[in-house]
């Protein structure tokens, strides 16, 4: 993929809007990004959750009881972004291809 992000802004409804070099504008709800974190820890948690009986309640950490935000985002080379979330998670590398696939068109 040749398109690269050229601008980024946070919206009031807890999402990122990203404009790409090919003119496409996409929206990324914070929760959708967090739920799709590609790191090994998150992949393992998703697998374990799918195998866990549905009648067991999880214990929430204090950070998980407040609305999710993004506290930082930095490029990693020319191929990915590292996103830091308000729940303390920051180990996922979101490749350009993954970001492009997760985006929702911005309503104009």
mmCIF file of C-alpha atoms in Angstrom:
data_model
loop_
_atom_site.group_PDB
_atom_site.id
_atom_site.type_symbol
_atom_site.label_atom_id
_atom_site.label_comp_id
_atom_site.label_asym_id
_atom_site.label_seq_id
_atom_site.Cartn_x
_atom_site.Cartn_y
_atom_site.Cartn_z
ATOM 1 C CA UNK A 1 0.000 0.000 0.000
ATOM 2 C CA UNK A 2 1.394 3.374 -0.964
ATOM 3 C CA UNK A 3 -1.026 5.652 0.909
ATOM 4 C CA UNK A 4 0.309 7.084 4.164
ATOM 5 C CA UNK A 5 -1.415 9.052 6.946
ATOM 6 C CA UNK A 6 -0.875 12.782 6.507
ATOM 7 C CA UNK A 7 -3.051 14.258 9.278
ATOM 8 C CA UNK A 8 -4.639 13.087 12.478
ATOM 9 C CA UNK A 9 -7.082 14.619 14.946
ATOM 10 C CA UNK A 10 -9.067 13.443 17.944
ATOM 11 C CA UNK A 11 -12.807 14.068 17.878
ATOM 12 C CA UNK A 12 -15.184 14.839 20.740
ATOM 13 C CA UNK A 13 -16.893 11.469 20.322
ATOM 14 C CA UNK A 14 -13.746 9.521 21.307
ATOM 15 C CA UNK A 15 -12.404 8.745 17.872
ATOM 16 C CA UNK A 16 -9.464 9.590 15.668
ATOM 17 C CA UNK A 17 -9.917 11.003 12.206
ATOM 18 C CA UNK A 18 -7.069 10.309 9.842
ATOM 19 C CA UNK A 19 -6.526 11.741 6.382
ATOM 20 C CA UNK A 20 -4.479 9.637 3.995
ATOM 21 C CA UNK A 21 -2.183 10.766 1.196
ATOM 22 C CA UNK A 22 -4.649 9.443 -1.399
ATOM 23 C CA UNK A 23 -7.376 11.790 -0.083
ATOM 24 C CA UNK A 24 -9.313 9.167 1.894
ATOM 25 C CA UNK A 25 -10.532 10.264 5.344
ATOM 26 C CA UNK A 26 -11.220 7.529 7.892
ATOM 27 C CA UNK A 27 -12.550 7.458 11.446
ATOM 28 C CA UNK A 28 -11.255 5.181 14.217
ATOM 29 C CA UNK A 29 -13.273 4.889 17.451
ATOM 30 C CA UNK A 30 -10.845 4.542 20.363
ATOM 31 C CA UNK A 31 -12.572 1.366 21.571
ATOM 32 C CA UNK A 32 -12.334 -0.233 18.132
ATOM 33 C CA UNK A 33 -8.591 0.411 18.032
ATOM 34 C CA UNK A 34 -8.124 -0.978 21.553
ATOM 35 C CA UNK A 35 -10.252 -4.040 20.776
ATOM 36 C CA UNK A 36 -8.171 -4.722 17.674
ATOM 37 C CA UNK A 37 -4.747 -4.331 19.260
ATOM 38 C CA UNK A 38 -2.468 -6.765 17.411
ATOM 39 C CA UNK A 39 0.022 -7.423 20.227
ATOM 40 C CA UNK A 40 0.681 -10.944 21.476
ATOM 41 C CA UNK A 41 -0.816 -10.223 24.914
ATOM 42 C CA UNK A 42 -4.115 -9.024 23.453
ATOM 43 C CA UNK A 43 -4.287 -11.910 20.992
ATOM 44 C CA UNK A 44 -3.788 -14.355 23.882
ATOM 45 C CA UNK A 45 -6.428 -12.618 26.021
ATOM 46 C CA UNK A 46 -8.937 -12.826 23.153
ATOM 47 C CA UNK A 47 -8.214 -16.516 22.728
ATOM 48 C CA UNK A 48 -8.560 -17.192 26.459
ATOM 49 C CA UNK A 49 -11.772 -15.157 26.657
ATOM 50 C CA UNK A 50 -13.294 -17.167 23.814
ATOM 51 C CA UNK A 51 -12.509 -20.374 25.700
ATOM 52 C CA UNK A 52 -13.715 -19.124 29.113
ATOM 53 C CA UNK A 53 -17.218 -20.101 30.277
ATOM 54 C CA UNK A 54 -19.647 -17.235 29.648
ATOM 55 C CA UNK A 55 -21.021 -17.143 33.225
ATOM 56 C CA UNK A 56 -17.775 -15.969 34.859
ATOM 57 C CA UNK A 57 -17.462 -12.237 35.526
ATOM 58 C CA UNK A 58 -14.166 -10.442 34.978
ATOM 59 C CA UNK A 59 -12.652 -8.189 37.617
ATOM 60 C CA UNK A 60 -12.069 -4.701 36.242
ATOM 61 C CA UNK A 61 -9.017 -2.612 37.005
ATOM 62 C CA UNK A 62 -9.622 1.034 37.983
ATOM 63 C CA UNK A 63 -8.405 2.203 34.532
ATOM 64 C CA UNK A 64 -11.076 0.070 32.861
ATOM 65 C CA UNK A 65 -13.949 1.846 34.633
ATOM 66 C CA UNK A 66 -13.411 5.221 32.948
ATOM 67 C CA UNK A 67 -13.989 6.113 29.291
ATOM 68 C CA UNK A 68 -11.111 4.981 27.090
ATOM 69 C CA UNK A 69 -8.877 7.616 25.500
ATOM 70 C CA UNK A 70 -5.669 7.634 23.521
ATOM 71 C CA UNK A 71 -2.851 9.310 25.414
ATOM 72 C CA UNK A 72 -0.156 8.992 22.763
ATOM 73 C CA UNK A 73 0.537 7.888 19.221
ATOM 74 C CA UNK A 74 3.916 7.749 17.535
ATOM 75 C CA UNK A 75 5.138 6.480 14.181
ATOM 76 C CA UNK A 76 7.372 3.421 14.084
ATOM 77 C CA UNK A 77 9.434 3.717 10.922
ATOM 78 C CA UNK A 78 7.291 4.122 7.832
ATOM 79 C CA UNK A 79 5.171 1.036 8.441
ATOM 80 C CA UNK A 80 3.304 1.312 11.766
ATOM 81 C CA UNK A 81 2.089 3.397 14.689
ATOM 82 C CA UNK A 82 2.397 2.654 18.377
ATOM 83 C CA UNK A 83 -0.704 3.762 20.300
ATOM 84 C CA UNK A 84 -0.815 4.339 24.059
ATOM 85 C CA UNK A 85 -4.260 3.980 25.648
ATOM 86 C CA UNK A 86 -5.535 5.436 28.918
ATOM 87 C CA UNK A 87 -5.816 1.925 30.378
ATOM 88 C CA UNK A 88 -2.011 1.787 30.284
ATOM 89 C CA UNK A 89 -1.705 -0.498 27.277
ATOM 90 C CA UNK A 90 0.966 0.505 24.756
ATOM 91 C CA UNK A 91 2.594 -2.588 23.259
ATOM 92 C CA UNK A 92 0.638 -2.902 20.011
ATOM 93 C CA UNK A 93 2.085 -1.879 16.662
ATOM 94 C CA UNK A 94 -0.703 -0.922 14.292
ATOM 95 C CA UNK A 95 0.645 -1.355 10.771
ATOM 96 C CA UNK A 96 -0.429 1.023 8.031
ATOM 97 C CA UNK A 97 -2.379 -1.847 6.426
ATOM 98 C CA UNK A 98 -4.174 -2.679 9.691
ATOM 99 C CA UNK A 99 -5.085 0.955 10.287
ATOM 100 C CA UNK A 100 -6.426 1.305 6.783
ATOM 101 C CA UNK A 101 -8.578 -1.822 7.209
ATOM 102 C CA UNK A 102 -9.991 -0.726 10.581
ATOM 103 C CA UNK A 103 -11.068 2.739 9.429
ATOM 104 C CA UNK A 104 -14.660 3.769 8.875
ATOM 105 C CA UNK A 105 -15.454 6.357 6.184
ATOM 106 C CA UNK A 106 -15.936 9.872 7.553
ATOM 107 C CA UNK A 107 -19.415 11.197 6.863
ATOM 108 C CA UNK A 108 -19.198 14.431 4.900
#
